mmCIF file of C-alpha atoms in Angstrom:
data_model
loop_
_atom_site.group_PDB
_atom_site.id
_atom_site.type_symbol
_atom_site.label_atom_id
_atom_site.label_comp_id
_atom_site.label_asym_id
_atom_site.label_seq_id
_atom_site.Cartn_x
_atom_site.Cartn_y
_atom_site.Cartn_z
ATOM 1 C CA SER P 157 108.170 83.690 89.317
ATOM 2 C CA PHE P 158 105.386 85.580 91.065
ATOM 3 C CA PHE P 159 105.952 83.817 94.391
ATOM 4 C CA ALA P 160 109.687 84.443 94.352
ATOM 5 C CA ALA P 161 109.061 88.114 93.608
ATOM 6 C CA ALA P 162 106.570 88.271 96.480
ATOM 7 C CA GLU P 163 109.143 86.828 98.892
ATOM 8 C CA VAL P 164 111.758 89.327 97.794
ATOM 9 C CA LEU P 165 109.299 92.203 98.058
ATOM 10 C CA HIS P 166 108.352 91.043 101.540
ATOM 11 C CA ALA P 167 112.003 90.929 102.587
ATOM 12 C CA ARG P 168 112.281 94.705 102.050
ATOM 13 C CA LEU P 169 109.495 95.673 104.467
ATOM 14 C CA GLU P 170 111.836 97.693 106.639
ATOM 15 C CA LEU P 171 111.038 100.492 104.173
ATOM 16 C CA VAL P 172 107.331 100.461 105.065
ATOM 17 C CA THR P 173 105.861 103.234 107.176
ATOM 18 C CA LEU P 174 102.825 101.976 109.081
ATOM 19 C CA SER P 175 100.303 104.064 110.974
ATOM 20 C CA LYS P 176 99.369 101.159 113.248
ATOM 21 C CA ALA P 177 101.131 100.305 116.493
ATOM 22 C CA LEU P 178 102.538 97.174 114.839
ATOM 23 C CA THR P 179 106.060 97.330 113.486
ATOM 24 C CA PRO P 180 106.936 96.265 109.940
ATOM 25 C CA ALA P 181 108.627 93.168 111.412
ATOM 26 C CA SER P 182 105.216 92.097 112.827
ATOM 27 C CA TYR P 183 103.925 91.616 109.291
ATOM 28 C CA ASP P 184 105.204 88.227 108.258
ATOM 29 C CA GLY P 185 102.831 87.313 105.424
ATOM 30 C CA MET P 186 101.599 88.568 102.107
ATOM 31 C CA MET P 187 98.319 87.635 100.459
ATOM 32 C CA PHE P 188 98.481 89.562 97.206
ATOM 33 C CA VAL P 189 100.970 91.590 95.196
ATOM 34 C CA GLY P 190 99.926 93.276 91.995
ATOM 35 C CA GLY P 191 100.854 96.267 89.961
ATOM 36 C CA VAL P 192 99.980 98.446 87.012
ATOM 37 C CA ARG P 193 102.202 100.247 84.542
ATOM 38 C CA GLN P 194 101.249 103.693 83.378
ATOM 39 C CA GLY P 195 103.682 105.211 80.902
ATOM 40 C CA ASN P 196 107.155 104.598 82.249
ATOM 41 C CA ALA P 197 106.036 104.325 85.898
ATOM 42 C CA SER P 198 104.605 101.383 87.777
ATOM 43 C CA THR P 199 102.627 101.266 90.989
ATOM 44 C CA TRP P 200 102.368 98.155 93.161
ATOM 45 C CA VAL P 201 99.976 97.164 95.930
ATOM 46 C CA ALA P 202 100.149 94.372 98.513
ATOM 47 C CA GLN P 203 98.226 93.081 101.518
ATOM 48 C CA MET P 204 100.563 92.467 104.427
ATOM 49 C CA CYS P 205 99.447 90.381 107.427
ATOM 50 C CA THR P 206 100.501 89.144 110.811
ATOM 51 C CA GLY P 207 100.272 85.414 111.454
ATOM 52 C CA GLN P 208 101.449 84.718 107.896
ATOM 53 C CA CYS P 209 97.890 85.623 106.818
ATOM 54 C CA GLN P 210 96.787 82.180 108.013
ATOM 55 C CA VAL P 211 96.888 82.108 111.803
ATOM 56 C CA VAL P 212 93.667 83.752 112.985
ATOM 57 C CA PRO P 213 93.082 86.281 114.204
ATOM 58 C CA TYR P 214 95.503 88.328 112.119
ATOM 59 C CA ASP P 215 95.916 92.015 111.350
ATOM 60 C CA SER P 216 96.261 93.218 107.778
ATOM 61 C CA ALA P 217 97.361 96.411 106.112
ATOM 62 C CA ILE P 218 97.533 97.503 102.471
ATOM 63 C CA ILE P 219 100.737 98.988 101.166
ATOM 64 C CA VAL P 220 101.300 100.867 97.923
ATOM 65 C CA GLY P 221 104.528 101.913 96.266
ATOM 66 C CA GLU P 222 107.034 101.380 93.546
ATOM 67 C CA VAL P 223 109.329 98.431 92.962
ATOM 68 C CA GLN P 224 112.476 98.049 90.961
ATOM 69 C CA GLN P 225 113.892 94.953 89.310
ATOM 70 C CA THR P 226 117.653 94.572 89.047
ATOM 71 C CA GLY P 227 118.490 91.324 87.316
ATOM 72 C CA LEU P 228 116.471 88.675 89.177
ATOM 73 C CA ASP P 229 116.117 90.783 92.357
ATOM 74 C CA TRP P 230 113.083 92.897 93.172
ATOM 75 C CA SER P 231 112.957 95.603 95.845
ATOM 76 C CA TRP P 232 110.666 98.383 96.981
ATOM 77 C CA THR P 233 111.975 101.808 95.984
ATOM 78 C CA SER P 234 109.278 103.629 97.925
ATOM 79 C CA VAL P 235 106.368 102.201 99.890
ATOM 80 C CA ALA P 236 103.854 103.278 102.533
ATOM 81 C CA GLU P 237 100.686 102.018 104.135
ATOM 82 C CA LEU P 238 97.578 103.121 102.264
ATOM 83 C CA PRO P 239 95.017 104.089 104.900
ATOM 84 C CA VAL P 240 91.858 102.147 104.079
ATOM 85 C CA LYS P 241 89.068 102.822 106.555
ATOM 86 C CA HIS P 242 87.737 99.777 108.359
ATOM 87 C CA ILE P 243 86.108 98.817 111.630
ATOM 88 C CA SER P 244 88.230 96.529 113.801
ATOM 89 C CA ARG P 245 86.194 93.508 114.724
ATOM 90 C CA ALA P 246 86.545 90.216 116.519
ATOM 91 C CA GLY P 247 86.936 87.331 114.133
ATOM 92 C CA SER P 248 89.355 85.992 111.593
ATOM 93 C CA HIS P 249 91.102 89.231 110.655
ATOM 94 C CA LYS P 250 91.273 92.949 111.336
ATOM 95 C CA GLY P 251 91.935 95.311 108.476
ATOM 96 C CA PRO P 252 91.344 95.642 104.762
ATOM 97 C CA GLU P 253 92.095 92.751 102.438
ATOM 98 C CA ASP P 254 92.370 91.613 98.813
ATOM 99 C CA PRO P 255 93.548 94.850 97.166
ATOM 100 C CA ARG P 256 93.276 95.162 93.376
ATOM 101 C CA LEU P 257 94.886 98.092 91.598
ATOM 102 C CA ASP P 258 93.821 99.497 88.223
ATOM 103 C CA VAL P 259 93.926 102.580 86.039
ATOM 104 C CA VAL P 260 91.033 104.178 84.130
ATOM 105 C CA GLN P 261 91.588 107.278 82.010
ATOM 106 C CA GLY P 262 94.949 107.896 83.696
ATOM 107 C CA GLN P 263 93.555 107.722 87.244
ATOM 108 C CA ARG P 264 94.770 104.993 89.606
ATOM 109 C CA PHE P 265 92.324 103.367 92.016
ATOM 110 C CA LEU P 266 92.183 100.422 94.333
ATOM 111 C CA LEU P 267 89.348 98.031 95.094
ATOM 112 C CA ALA P 268 89.544 96.217 98.430
ATOM 113 C CA ASN P 269 87.351 94.412 100.915
ATOM 114 C CA SER P 270 86.808 96.288 104.161
ATOM 115 C CA ASP P 271 84.526 95.972 107.154
ATOM 116 C CA VAL P 272 82.556 99.204 106.889
ATOM 117 C CA PRO P 273 78.910 100.133 107.395
ATOM 118 C CA HIS P 274 76.719 100.419 104.321
ATOM 119 C CA PRO P 275 75.879 104.103 103.808
ATOM 120 C CA HIS P 276 72.180 103.454 103.045
ATOM 121 C CA VAL P 277 71.280 100.024 104.427
ATOM 122 C CA LYS P 278 71.140 98.797 108.032
ATOM 123 C CA CYS P 279 71.978 95.104 108.225
ATOM 124 C CA PRO P 280 71.008 92.783 111.119
ATOM 125 C CA GLU P 281 74.704 91.976 111.800
ATOM 126 C CA ASP P 282 75.734 95.656 112.087
ATOM 127 C CA ASP P 283 75.278 95.609 115.867
ATOM 128 C CA ARG P 284 77.880 92.807 116.183
ATOM 129 C CA GLU P 285 80.140 93.312 113.192
ATOM 130 C CA PHE P 286 80.072 94.942 109.786
ATOM 131 C CA VAL P 287 79.899 92.824 106.655
ATOM 132 C CA PRO P 288 83.001 93.011 104.432
ATOM 133 C CA ARG P 289 82.135 95.327 101.547
ATOM 134 C CA GLN P 290 83.844 96.506 98.423
ATOM 135 C CA VAL P 291 85.475 99.888 98.810
ATOM 136 C CA LEU P 292 87.023 102.034 96.090
ATOM 137 C CA VAL P 293 90.060 104.095 97.086
ATOM 138 C CA ASN P 294 91.035 106.879 94.701
ATOM 139 C CA LEU P 295 94.835 107.221 94.591
ATOM 140 C CA ASP P 296 95.137 110.262 92.340
ATOM 141 C CA GLY P 297 92.171 112.510 93.174
ATOM 142 C CA GLU P 298 89.973 114.025 90.505
ATOM 143 C CA SER P 299 87.130 116.527 90.336
ATOM 144 C CA GLY P 300 88.068 117.976 93.694
ATOM 145 C CA ALA P 301 88.260 114.600 95.446
ATOM 146 C CA ALA P 302 91.040 114.366 97.961
ATOM 147 C CA SER P 303 93.841 111.928 97.280
ATOM 148 C CA SER P 304 93.171 108.573 98.907
ATOM 149 C CA SER P 305 89.450 109.282 99.160
ATOM 150 C CA GLN P 306 87.341 106.178 99.827
ATOM 151 C CA CYS P 307 83.786 105.162 99.154
ATOM 152 C CA VAL P 308 81.661 102.013 99.456
ATOM 153 C CA VAL P 309 80.790 100.356 96.142
ATOM 154 C CA GLN P 310 77.027 99.940 96.008
ATOM 155 C CA VAL P 311 75.708 97.184 93.761
ATOM 156 C CA GLU P 312 72.472 98.221 92.066
ATOM 157 C CA GLU P 313 71.069 94.897 90.892
ATOM 158 C CA PRO P 314 67.512 93.770 91.561
ATOM 159 C CA ASP P 315 67.370 91.312 94.485
ATOM 160 C CA PHE P 316 71.017 91.861 95.382
ATOM 161 C CA ASP P 317 71.450 91.282 99.146
ATOM 162 C CA GLN P 318 73.332 94.372 100.385
ATOM 163 C CA CYS P 319 73.956 92.540 103.686
ATOM 164 C CA GLN P 320 75.944 89.651 102.191
ATOM 165 C CA THR P 321 79.707 89.454 102.284
ATOM 166 C CA GLN P 322 81.150 91.066 99.180
ATOM 167 C CA LYS P 323 84.430 89.988 97.603
ATOM 168 C CA ASN P 324 86.306 91.387 94.631
ATOM 169 C CA TRP P 325 87.413 88.053 93.187
#
């Protein structure tokens, strides 16, 4: 099942390289695991958290890598933290959340929620904290874009409140 696979994947976190001061053992929860298959290769993404992703405040990080299934067992074969820019803030969590991985025309990308300033709009809350926004993280690079480049997704709908919390689900 999905949940059993998530527990097994979480058990192999000693393979994770994190850029934060927290050790892999500090991350004791997982909010999402998902993957895409492209040809014979698959890529997986997960949100790891302290406090089992439930005890606030918690830190979160997004990891990306490959997994292998042997019989009923799953394990990471390579994995690393994906640096997703965010502003640390007081509140329920610190770090990116809710990663979703996809492929379009052979290029892998990730959508996630991250506390970042809007590039063109100043919101009243910006002095205290940034509103969680959708960010797109390019994993493969194209048209001269650096690998792991990131940008804010701007919704262009009439009357859309750019200062509201944005979620990808």
